[in-house]
Structures are given as structure tokens and as C-alpha cells.
Coordinates of C-alpha atoms in Angstrom, one line a residue:
M1 CA 20.9 -47.1 2.5
N2 CA 17.2 -46.2 1.7
I3 CA 16.9 -45.7 -2.0
N4 CA 14.0 -43.8 -3.5
L5 CA 11.6 -44.4 -0.6
D6 CA 8.2 -43.0 -1.4
S7 CA 6.7 -39.9 0.2
D8 CA 4.4 -41.8 2.6
K9 CA 7.4 -43.7 4.1
L10 CA 9.6 -40.6 4.4
A11 CA 6.8 -38.6 6.1
H12 CA 6.3 -41.4 8.6
M13 CA 10.0 -41.5 9.4
A14 CA 10.2 -37.7 9.6
V15 CA 7.5 -37.8 12.3
G16 CA 8.5 -41.0 14.1
L17 CA 12.2 -40.5 14.1
E18 CA 13.0 -36.8 13.5
G19 CA 10.5 -34.9 15.7
G20 CA 8.1 -33.9 12.9
V21 CA 4.4 -33.5 13.6
Y22 CA 1.5 -34.7 11.5
L23 CA -1.4 -32.4 10.7
P24 CA -4.9 -34.0 10.5
S25 CA -4.6 -33.5 6.7
G26 CA -1.4 -35.6 6.5
A27 CA 0.9 -32.6 6.0
V28 CA 4.1 -32.7 8.2
A29 CA 5.4 -29.8 10.3
V30 CA 9.1 -29.6 10.9
T31 CA 11.6 -27.2 12.3
T32 CA 15.2 -26.3 11.2
G33 CA 16.8 -25.2 14.4
D34 CA 19.1 -22.1 14.4
H35 CA 19.1 -21.7 10.6
T36 CA 15.6 -20.7 9.3
G37 CA 16.7 -19.2 6.0
R38 CA 19.5 -19.4 3.4
S39 CA 23.0 -18.6 4.7
P40 CA 24.3 -16.0 2.2
N41 CA 28.0 -16.5 3.1
A42 CA 27.9 -20.3 2.9
K43 CA 28.2 -20.9 -0.8
R44 CA 31.5 -21.2 -2.7
Y45 CA 32.3 -22.4 -6.2
V46 CA 35.5 -24.3 -7.1
R47 CA 37.8 -22.0 -9.0
D48 CA 39.5 -24.0 -11.7
K49 CA 40.1 -24.0 -15.5
T50 CA 36.4 -24.5 -16.2
T51 CA 35.2 -21.6 -14.0
E52 CA 38.1 -19.2 -14.0
D53 CA 36.8 -17.1 -16.8
T54 CA 33.1 -17.8 -16.7
I55 CA 32.0 -17.3 -13.1
D56 CA 31.6 -13.7 -11.9
W57 CA 34.1 -13.7 -9.0
T58 CA 33.0 -10.2 -7.9
N59 CA 29.6 -11.7 -6.9
N60 CA 30.6 -15.3 -5.9
K61 CA 33.1 -16.8 -3.5
S62 CA 35.7 -19.3 -4.5
I63 CA 37.3 -22.4 -3.1
S64 CA 40.4 -24.2 -4.5
K65 CA 40.3 -27.7 -6.0
E66 CA 42.5 -28.9 -3.1
E67 CA 40.2 -27.5 -0.5
F68 CA 37.1 -29.0 -2.2
S69 CA 38.8 -32.4 -2.4
S70 CA 39.5 -32.2 1.3
Y71 CA 35.9 -31.5 2.1
L72 CA 34.7 -34.2 -0.3
S73 CA 36.8 -36.8 1.6
K74 CA 35.1 -35.8 4.8
F75 CA 31.6 -36.1 3.2
L76 CA 32.4 -39.5 1.7
D77 CA 33.8 -40.7 5.0
Y78 CA 30.8 -39.5 6.9
R79 CA 28.5 -41.4 4.5
Q80 CA 30.4 -44.6 5.2
R81 CA 30.7 -44.3 9.0
T82 CA 27.5 -42.5 10.2
T83 CA 25.1 -44.6 12.2
R84 CA 22.2 -42.8 10.5
K85 CA 20.5 -44.4 7.6
I86 CA 21.4 -42.5 4.5
H87 CA 18.6 -41.7 2.1
L88 CA 19.2 -41.5 -1.7
Q89 CA 16.7 -39.8 -3.9
Q90 CA 17.2 -40.0 -7.7
V91 CA 15.4 -37.1 -9.2
K92 CA 15.4 -34.8 -12.2
A93 CA 15.4 -31.0 -12.5
V94 CA 13.8 -29.2 -15.5
R95 CA 10.4 -30.3 -16.5
D96 CA 11.1 -30.1 -20.3
P97 CA 12.5 -33.6 -21.0
R98 CA 14.7 -32.1 -23.8
R99 CA 16.7 -30.3 -21.2
S100 CA 16.3 -32.2 -17.9
L101 CA 19.2 -32.7 -15.4
S102 CA 19.5 -35.9 -13.4
I103 CA 20.4 -35.4 -9.7
H104 CA 21.3 -37.9 -7.0
V105 CA 20.7 -36.5 -3.5
Y106 CA 22.2 -38.3 -0.5
T107 CA 20.9 -37.0 2.8
E108 CA 20.8 -38.1 6.4
Y109 CA 17.3 -36.9 7.1
A110 CA 14.0 -38.3 5.9
K111 CA 12.4 -34.9 6.0
H112 CA 15.0 -33.6 3.5
A113 CA 14.5 -36.6 1.3
L114 CA 10.8 -35.8 1.3
F115 CA 11.6 -32.2 0.5
V116 CA 13.6 -33.4 -2.5
R117 CA 10.7 -35.5 -3.7
N118 CA 8.3 -32.6 -3.3
M119 CA 10.5 -30.1 -5.1
F120 CA 12.0 -32.1 -8.0
I121 CA 10.7 -34.8 -10.3
P122 CA 11.0 -38.3 -8.7
T123 CA 12.1 -41.1 -10.9
D124 CA 10.9 -44.7 -10.9
S125 CA 11.3 -46.1 -7.4
S126 CA 12.4 -49.4 -8.8
L127 CA 15.7 -47.9 -10.0
G128 CA 18.8 -49.0 -8.1
A129 CA 21.5 -46.7 -6.9
T130 CA 23.7 -47.4 -9.9
S131 CA 21.1 -47.8 -12.6
Y132 CA 22.2 -44.6 -14.3
G133 CA 24.7 -41.9 -13.8
P134 CA 23.6 -38.6 -12.4
D135 CA 24.5 -35.3 -14.0
Y136 CA 25.0 -33.9 -10.5
T137 CA 25.5 -35.5 -7.1
V138 CA 24.4 -33.7 -3.9
Y139 CA 25.8 -34.8 -0.5
H140 CA 23.6 -33.2 2.1
F141 CA 24.8 -34.0 5.6
P142 CA 23.8 -31.2 8.0
S143 CA 25.4 -32.9 11.0
L144 CA 28.9 -33.1 9.6
L145 CA 30.0 -29.5 9.9
E146 CA 29.2 -26.8 12.5
E147 CA 29.0 -23.8 10.2
P148 CA 26.7 -23.5 7.2
T149 CA 28.6 -24.7 4.1
V150 CA 27.6 -25.0 0.5
L151 CA 30.3 -26.0 -2.0
I152 CA 29.8 -26.4 -5.7
S153 CA 32.2 -28.0 -8.2
I154 CA 31.0 -27.4 -11.8
S155 CA 33.9 -29.6 -13.2
Q156 CA 33.1 -32.5 -10.9
K157 CA 29.3 -31.9 -11.0
M158 CA 29.1 -32.1 -7.3
I159 CA 27.4 -30.2 -4.4
L160 CA 28.3 -30.5 -0.8
I161 CA 25.9 -29.1 1.9
S162 CA 26.3 -29.1 5.7
G163 CA 25.9 -27.1 8.9
T164 CA 22.3 -26.1 8.3
L165 CA 18.9 -27.9 8.3
Y166 CA 17.2 -25.3 6.2
S167 CA 15.8 -27.2 3.2
G168 CA 16.1 -24.3 0.8
E169 CA 19.9 -24.7 0.5
I170 CA 19.3 -27.9 -1.5
K171 CA 16.8 -26.2 -3.9
K172 CA 18.9 -23.1 -4.4
S173 CA 22.2 -24.9 -5.0
V174 CA 20.6 -26.9 -7.8
F175 CA 19.1 -23.7 -9.2
S176 CA 22.6 -22.2 -9.1
V177 CA 24.1 -24.9 -11.3
L178 CA 21.2 -24.6 -13.7
N179 CA 21.9 -20.9 -13.9
Y180 CA 25.5 -21.7 -14.9
H181 CA 24.6 -24.2 -17.6
F182 CA 21.5 -22.8 -19.3
P183 CA 23.2 -19.8 -20.9
E184 CA 25.6 -22.1 -22.6
N185 CA 22.8 -22.8 -25.1
G186 CA 21.5 -19.3 -25.3
D187 CA 18.7 -20.1 -22.8
L188 CA 17.7 -17.8 -20.0
P189 CA 17.4 -19.2 -16.4
M190 CA 15.1 -17.1 -14.3
H191 CA 14.1 -16.6 -10.7
C192 CA 10.4 -16.2 -11.5
S193 CA 7.0 -17.8 -11.6
V194 CA 5.1 -18.7 -14.7
N195 CA 1.4 -19.3 -15.5
V196 CA -0.7 -19.6 -18.7
D197 CA -4.4 -19.4 -19.5
K198 CA -6.5 -22.5 -19.5
K199 CA -6.1 -22.9 -23.3
R200 CA -2.3 -23.1 -22.6
Q201 CA -1.8 -19.8 -24.4
N202 CA -0.8 -16.3 -23.3
P203 CA 2.0 -17.3 -20.9
A204 CA 3.2 -14.7 -18.3
I205 CA 6.5 -14.4 -16.4
F206 CA 6.5 -13.0 -12.9
F207 CA 9.9 -11.8 -11.7
G208 CA 10.3 -10.9 -8.0
L209 CA 12.4 -11.3 -4.9
S210 CA 11.1 -13.0 -1.8
G211 CA 8.1 -11.2 -0.3
T212 CA 7.0 -9.4 -3.5
G213 CA 4.1 -11.8 -4.3
K214 CA 5.6 -13.9 -7.0
T215 CA 4.1 -17.2 -5.7
T216 CA 0.8 -15.6 -4.6
L217 CA 0.0 -13.8 -7.9
S218 CA 1.0 -16.7 -10.1
S219 CA -1.3 -19.1 -8.2
D220 CA -4.5 -18.0 -9.9
V221 CA -7.7 -20.1 -10.0
N222 CA -8.4 -18.7 -13.5
R223 CA -5.0 -19.7 -14.9
V224 CA -2.8 -22.7 -15.1
L225 CA 0.4 -22.7 -13.0
I226 CA 3.6 -23.8 -14.7
G227 CA 5.7 -23.2 -11.6
D228 CA 6.2 -20.7 -8.8
D229 CA 10.0 -20.0 -8.6
E230 CA 12.5 -21.2 -11.1
H231 CA 12.2 -21.5 -14.9
G232 CA 14.1 -21.4 -18.1
W233 CA 13.2 -19.5 -21.3
T234 CA 14.4 -21.5 -24.3
D235 CA 13.9 -21.4 -28.0
D236 CA 11.0 -23.7 -27.5
G237 CA 9.2 -21.7 -24.8
L238 CA 9.1 -21.8 -21.0
T239 CA 9.9 -24.7 -18.6
N240 CA 9.8 -25.1 -14.9
F241 CA 13.0 -26.2 -13.2
E242 CA 11.2 -27.9 -10.4
G243 CA 8.4 -30.3 -9.7
G244 CA 7.1 -28.5 -6.6
C245 CA 6.6 -25.2 -4.8
Y246 CA 8.3 -23.7 -1.8
A247 CA 5.9 -20.9 -0.7
K248 CA 6.3 -18.4 2.1
T249 CA 3.4 -18.9 4.5
I250 CA 3.8 -16.1 7.1
R251 CA 0.3 -14.6 7.5
L252 CA -1.1 -17.1 4.9
S253 CA -4.8 -16.4 4.5
Q254 CA -7.3 -19.0 3.2
E255 CA -9.4 -16.2 1.9
D256 CA -6.7 -14.3 0.0
E257 CA -4.6 -17.3 -1.1
P258 CA -6.9 -20.4 -1.2
Q259 CA -4.7 -22.4 -3.5
I260 CA -1.6 -22.1 -1.4
W261 CA -3.6 -22.7 1.7
D262 CA -5.1 -26.0 0.4
A263 CA -1.7 -27.1 -1.0
S264 CA 0.0 -26.5 2.3
H265 CA -2.5 -28.8 4.0
G266 CA -2.0 -31.6 1.4
K267 CA -0.8 -35.0 2.3
N268 CA 3.0 -35.1 2.8
S269 CA 3.3 -31.3 2.3
I270 CA 6.0 -29.9 4.6
L271 CA 5.4 -26.9 6.8
E272 CA 8.8 -25.6 7.7
N273 CA 9.1 -23.6 11.0
V274 CA 5.4 -23.0 11.2
V275 CA 4.1 -22.8 14.8
M276 CA 1.6 -25.5 15.6
R277 CA -1.3 -25.0 18.1
D278 CA -3.5 -27.9 19.0
G279 CA -2.5 -29.8 15.9
K280 CA -3.2 -26.8 13.6
P281 CA -0.7 -24.4 12.0
D282 CA -0.7 -20.8 13.2
F283 CA 0.5 -19.0 10.1
N284 CA 0.4 -15.6 11.9
D285 CA 3.0 -16.7 14.5
D286 CA 6.6 -15.7 13.6
T287 CA 8.1 -17.2 16.8
Y288 CA 10.6 -19.3 14.7
T289 CA 11.0 -16.9 11.8
E290 CA 9.2 -14.6 9.3
N291 CA 10.5 -17.0 6.7
T292 CA 8.0 -19.8 7.3
R293 CA 7.6 -22.1 4.3
S294 CA 5.5 -24.8 2.8
S295 CA 6.9 -27.4 0.4
Y296 CA 4.4 -29.3 -1.8
P297 CA 4.3 -30.9 -5.3
S298 CA 3.0 -28.5 -8.0
H299 CA 0.0 -30.6 -8.8
Y300 CA -1.3 -29.8 -5.3
I301 CA -2.3 -26.4 -6.9
K302 CA -5.6 -27.0 -8.5
G303 CA -5.4 -26.8 -12.2
A304 CA -1.6 -26.7 -12.3
D305 CA 0.0 -27.8 -15.5
P306 CA 0.9 -31.5 -15.4
F307 CA 3.8 -31.1 -17.9
G308 CA 5.5 -28.1 -16.2
H309 CA 6.4 -26.5 -19.5
V310 CA 4.7 -24.7 -22.4
D311 CA 6.0 -24.5 -25.9
Q312 CA 5.0 -20.9 -26.3
H313 CA 6.8 -17.6 -25.5
P314 CA 5.4 -15.1 -23.0
K315 CA 3.2 -12.2 -24.0
N316 CA 3.9 -10.4 -20.8
I317 CA 6.7 -10.1 -18.3
I318 CA 5.7 -8.7 -14.9
M319 CA 8.5 -7.5 -12.6
L320 CA 7.2 -7.3 -9.0
T321 CA 8.7 -5.0 -6.4
C322 CA 7.7 -4.4 -2.8
D323 CA 8.4 -0.6 -2.4
A324 CA 8.3 0.0 1.3
F325 CA 8.8 3.7 0.8
G326 CA 5.4 4.2 -0.8
V327 CA 6.8 6.0 -3.8
L328 CA 6.3 3.8 -6.9
P329 CA 3.0 3.7 -8.8
A330 CA 1.0 0.5 -8.6
V331 CA 1.9 -0.4 -12.3
M332 CA 4.4 1.0 -14.8
K333 CA 4.8 0.1 -18.5
L334 CA 8.4 -0.6 -19.5
S335 CA 10.2 -0.5 -22.8
S336 CA 12.6 -3.3 -23.6
E337 CA 15.5 -1.1 -22.5
E338 CA 13.7 -0.1 -19.3
A339 CA 12.9 -3.8 -18.7
V340 CA 16.6 -4.8 -19.0
K341 CA 17.5 -1.9 -16.6
Q342 CA 14.9 -3.1 -14.0
F343 CA 16.0 -6.7 -14.5
L344 CA 19.6 -5.6 -13.7
L345 CA 18.5 -3.5 -10.7
G346 CA 16.2 -6.1 -9.2
Y347 CA 14.7 -3.6 -6.7
T348 CA 12.6 -4.3 -3.7
A349 CA 12.7 -3.2 0.0
K350 CA 13.3 -5.1 3.2
V351 CA 11.0 -4.1 6.1
A352 CA 11.2 -4.6 9.9
G353 CA 10.8 -8.2 10.9
T354 CA 11.9 -9.8 7.6
E355 CA 15.6 -10.0 8.8
S356 CA 17.2 -9.6 12.2
G357 CA 18.5 -6.1 12.7
V358 CA 16.2 -4.5 10.1
T359 CA 14.1 -1.7 11.9
D360 CA 13.5 0.7 9.0
P361 CA 12.8 0.0 5.3
E362 CA 16.0 -0.8 3.4
A363 CA 16.3 -0.7 -0.4
T364 CA 17.6 -3.9 -1.8
F365 CA 19.0 -4.3 -5.3
S366 CA 19.6 -7.9 -6.5
F367 CA 20.4 -8.2 -10.2
C368 CA 18.2 -10.6 -12.2
F369 CA 15.9 -10.7 -9.2
G370 CA 18.2 -13.4 -7.8
A371 CA 21.8 -12.3 -7.6
P372 CA 22.9 -14.9 -4.9
F373 CA 22.0 -17.7 -7.3
M374 CA 23.5 -16.2 -10.5
P375 CA 27.1 -17.4 -11.0
L376 CA 27.7 -15.7 -14.3
R377 CA 28.1 -11.9 -15.0
P378 CA 24.8 -10.0 -14.8
R379 CA 25.1 -8.8 -18.4
V380 CA 25.2 -12.4 -19.7
Y381 CA 21.6 -12.9 -18.4
A382 CA 20.5 -9.3 -19.3
D383 CA 21.6 -9.7 -23.0
I384 CA 19.7 -12.9 -23.4
L385 CA 16.6 -11.3 -21.8
K386 CA 16.8 -8.3 -24.2
E387 CA 17.2 -10.5 -27.2
K388 CA 14.2 -12.7 -26.3
V389 CA 11.9 -9.7 -25.3
E390 CA 12.6 -8.0 -28.7
E391 CA 12.4 -11.2 -30.8
H392 CA 9.0 -12.1 -29.4
S393 CA 7.6 -8.6 -28.9
V394 CA 6.9 -9.1 -25.2
D395 CA 5.1 -6.4 -23.1
C396 CA 7.0 -5.6 -19.9
W397 CA 5.6 -4.2 -16.7
L398 CA 6.8 -3.1 -13.2
V399 CA 4.2 -3.7 -10.5
N400 CA 4.5 -2.4 -7.0
T401 CA 3.0 -4.7 -4.3
G402 CA 4.5 -2.6 -1.5
W403 CA 3.2 0.4 0.4
T404 CA 0.8 3.2 -0.7
G405 CA -0.5 6.3 0.9
G406 CA 2.7 6.6 2.9
S407 CA 5.9 4.7 3.6
Y408 CA 6.1 1.6 5.8
G409 CA 4.6 2.3 9.3
V410 CA 2.4 5.2 7.9
G411 CA 0.8 4.0 4.8
N412 CA -0.8 0.6 4.0
R413 CA 0.2 -2.4 2.0
M414 CA -1.2 -2.3 -1.6
P415 CA -4.5 -4.2 -1.5
I416 CA -4.0 -7.6 -3.0
K417 CA -7.4 -7.2 -4.8
T418 CA -6.0 -4.1 -6.5
T419 CA -2.8 -5.9 -7.5
R420 CA -4.8 -8.9 -8.8
L421 CA -7.0 -6.5 -10.8
I422 CA -3.9 -5.0 -12.4
I423 CA -2.5 -8.4 -13.2
D424 CA -5.8 -9.4 -14.8
K425 CA -5.8 -6.2 -17.0
I426 CA -2.2 -6.9 -18.0
L427 CA -3.0 -10.4 -19.1
D428 CA -6.2 -9.6 -21.0
G429 CA -4.5 -6.8 -22.9
T430 CA -6.5 -4.0 -21.3
L431 CA -3.5 -2.0 -19.9
A432 CA -1.5 -2.3 -23.1
D433 CA -4.3 -0.3 -24.8
C434 CA -4.7 2.3 -22.0
P435 CA -3.3 5.8 -22.5
I436 CA 0.1 6.4 -20.9
Q437 CA 0.9 9.3 -18.6
P438 CA 4.5 10.0 -17.4
H439 CA 4.9 10.1 -13.6
S440 CA 6.9 13.2 -12.9
F441 CA 8.4 12.1 -9.6
T442 CA 9.9 8.8 -10.9
N443 CA 10.0 9.2 -14.7
F444 CA 8.1 5.9 -15.2
S445 CA 5.2 5.5 -17.7
V446 CA 1.9 4.9 -16.0
P447 CA -1.1 3.3 -17.9
V448 CA -4.3 5.2 -16.9
C449 CA -7.3 3.0 -16.3
D450 CA -10.6 4.1 -14.9
D451 CA -11.0 0.9 -12.9
I452 CA -7.8 1.5 -10.9
D453 CA -7.9 4.1 -8.2
S454 CA -5.7 7.1 -9.3
S455 CA -4.2 7.3 -5.8
F456 CA -2.5 3.9 -6.5
L457 CA -1.5 4.9 -10.0
F458 CA -0.2 8.3 -8.9
P459 CA 0.8 7.6 -5.3
E460 CA 1.5 11.2 -4.4
N461 CA -2.2 11.8 -4.4
G462 CA -2.6 9.3 -1.5
W463 CA -0.1 11.0 0.8
E464 CA -1.2 13.6 3.3
N465 CA 2.1 15.4 3.1
Q466 CA 3.1 16.1 -0.5
A467 CA 6.5 17.5 0.5
E468 CA 7.3 14.3 2.4
Y469 CA 6.3 12.3 -0.7
K470 CA 8.6 14.4 -2.9
K471 CA 11.5 13.9 -0.4
K472 CA 11.0 10.1 -0.3
A473 CA 10.7 10.0 -4.1
E474 CA 14.0 11.8 -4.5
E475 CA 15.7 9.5 -2.0
L476 CA 14.5 6.4 -3.8
M477 CA 15.4 7.7 -7.3
N478 CA 18.9 8.6 -6.0
M479 CA 19.2 5.0 -4.8
F480 CA 18.2 3.8 -8.3
S481 CA 20.8 6.0 -9.9
K482 CA 23.6 4.9 -7.5
A483 CA 22.8 1.2 -8.1
W484 CA 22.6 1.7 -11.9
K485 CA 26.2 2.9 -12.0
N486 CA 27.3 -0.7 -11.5
Y487 CA 26.0 -1.5 -15.0
E488 CA 26.3 1.6 -17.1

């Protein structure tokens, strides 16, 4: 067994033994075969005395203790008999040492062991396999089972993963167990990014589903990145769950996203399912998938926080949505009640190309901006959010990074420069001081700022056909109403 091999050795093995390709920069390009994204039907939790009354079984699938034990026997047997050299990485999740979780990850591929080192916090490489007991053990053997399988036992503190090479299953299964345990202490686990100003003050939370700009907008050269995807909000402040970033790279631009571009070319960064041409990545090519990814340690982002946590509470919460219908204003001010409502709705839209079979924009509602990873009932998380927002007087915003001037296929994507301008004005307090005007078509409150084009703030002004805009707005608001009935 290879125990805690360093990143250089693992990258060399991923290239020499597993078909990976080195970039001139030292990054490694790999592919994941048939499964290029998370398998939504793969995950099941053990239903037992611990989880019977805690896990939301309307949103999560179950497996019996007996079934799990049968699977575990297969995984343990595979670990003993496989001719592959098993890799063990002993890492930690949660950057705040007061709340960290120890994890032992056993995997059959060096590229996945490298991914674990990139995404979590490696421990001292001199530690032996039995030098301390893990809080959770992950057995990651993609070759064992034919179908994607992710099984989680909260009681036994164990995760079994097989049937898929997609690295994100490791990351999201650990996130899922943290989402189970954090509320036990009144802490809020969040699918979000966090940054702070260079004085380590004025923290901001960015909620958002995949493709809304959560990673891009939090990676700001003028601010310090705490983390890009998973965090906890505790009585002490904000902490990153991870030690790395897993950024989407489709159509990655060096001009628009220089920090992510540079980090993706870093030594031992992993480019997952990115097409290579003459030794260089083609980020515009979606031959393998639209869900191309880059995995790298957080410190590859210039100026990223070395501690991964900040003992301050946020001044602003920014909820990002990619509205493909072109209906929503570019920015909306939310009361604490409205913030909780949008948190529970978790609205964005899928567009053609993001998933197989999607040809027209489809509204998506994912509570807490991460329903597949939230094992508890939605209101558990929403109640903690409301309590913390009101206790710390946090300003809350809904920002549309989707379409404007028309729906998908007619209008244009919101200019990233406009979105960055909006974010800057939120963070420096400008928008909070702007006059508020109600938006008659959506009932949202819009801050009016001279520096922001009114056709973005009041999107109906950017449509050629006002009647068509009104029709689309009614459709979207009806979708909101229908989705909200689940929580009223």
C-alpha cells in the first residue's frame, strides 16, 4: 500500500501508469470515461437508529444496514485481493482546526489520490496507516462495481464509492457528511464560496449552483479567497471545508478569469476531461463534456488565505442565479425573510449543452443551493441561516448572472464586467445606500445606481418585444410560486 505519497509522485504515476498527460507547466490532464459528472441516483444513506428521524428521506435514498454490510465486505475483499497498488491518503476536512474532520481515503488510482491531496488538507507524510483513527473512512474503488454507487453510513462513519471515475464523487460525499454533522452544533454548512478584503475584514458569502459564477466571482485579485465551494458558518465566523478548488473550466478565459487560468496550469493541478491539443488545453472544446474541471490547492490562487477561515461574520450574502429566461434584474436587495425564501428555492436555469437532453432553458430549484448534498430537512438549514443573518445584520442580495435583453438564444449573457461591478458595489457598501425601486414584473426590490445600465437593472427595457418579456416574467414567477408551495 502506498501511504501518503506526495503530489509529485502521484502525478508521475497518474501519467506513467494511468494514461494521464503532462502539460508543460506540470499540470496533469486526465479523463474519467463514461461518467463525466456526478451520478445523482448513486448516493444512498444507511437507514438505522441514528438516521431514521434525522435524514430527510423525501430527498435522500436509503439502504439497509444489512445491504451496506454486504457491500462493505465486497470493498474490503477487493482491497485485499486486487493486483493494483492501493493508495491511502490521510487528510483533514474543515480548515478551522477547532472543527476539523479526519478522513482516510483508500483509492486504487494515483490520480484520485492526487485529487484528494489537492482538495483536502494533507497530513504529515511520515504518519503511518494506524497512527491515528479517522473520523471517516472512504473506500474508493471505481473498478469494483459496474454502476455508479455511493453509500454512506453515518453510524459507522464510512463511505463506499465505485462504478465511476469522476473525482467529484469523493468531494461531494465528504461534503454530505459534513452537512449532516455541522447543524448538530448550530453551525450552518453551505454550498458557497467565501472571500474577504485584504485586511481580513468584510467577509462575503457567494451562494450559487453550478454555472452561476460562484467560483469565478469569488476569485478576485482585489480580495482574499477563503474558499470556492464548501464552507461552514459557525459562532466563530466562516471556515472552508476544503483545502482546494474544483473549478469548471469550459470556455475558461485567461483575460476574464486570470486567477483560475493560472491555477489550472499549476504544477500537479488536475485538468479533468479537458481536451488537449499539441500539449495545450483547449478549454473551448466540450467533446468529453461541458463539465470540464480543474482541481488545484487553494494557495494556487494568488493571495488566497493561508488559513482557510476567518473569525468574522459576513457583511454580505450574495445569492447567484443564472436566469436563462432573461427576466430577472441584474441585482435585487433581499430582506432576511426574502433571503430565506431564495435560499430554500435555490433557483437557476439549465441551458442547452449543460446536460444531455436539455434543448431549451429549464428552471431548476435546488434548496440551499445544493439539495443533492443536504441530508437533513431544508428547514433545518434555513432556520440556522435566518438566525445568523438577523443576529449579525447581514445584507442579502440576489444577483443574476444569466441572460439579458432576451431569453437564451435571443439575448446575451450578462457581461461579466457588469456583474463584477455590481459585486464591487455590494462589497464597498454603495448599493446598500442606493435608492430602492420595486420591479413590477417580479416584485423584487432593485437598487438604482447610475453606474449600472438601467436595461440590466430593469431588464424589460432591454427586450425588443415587451409583450414577450411580460409573458416570460409571468411564466417564471408562476414557477417560483409553484416551487415555494413545498415550503409554505
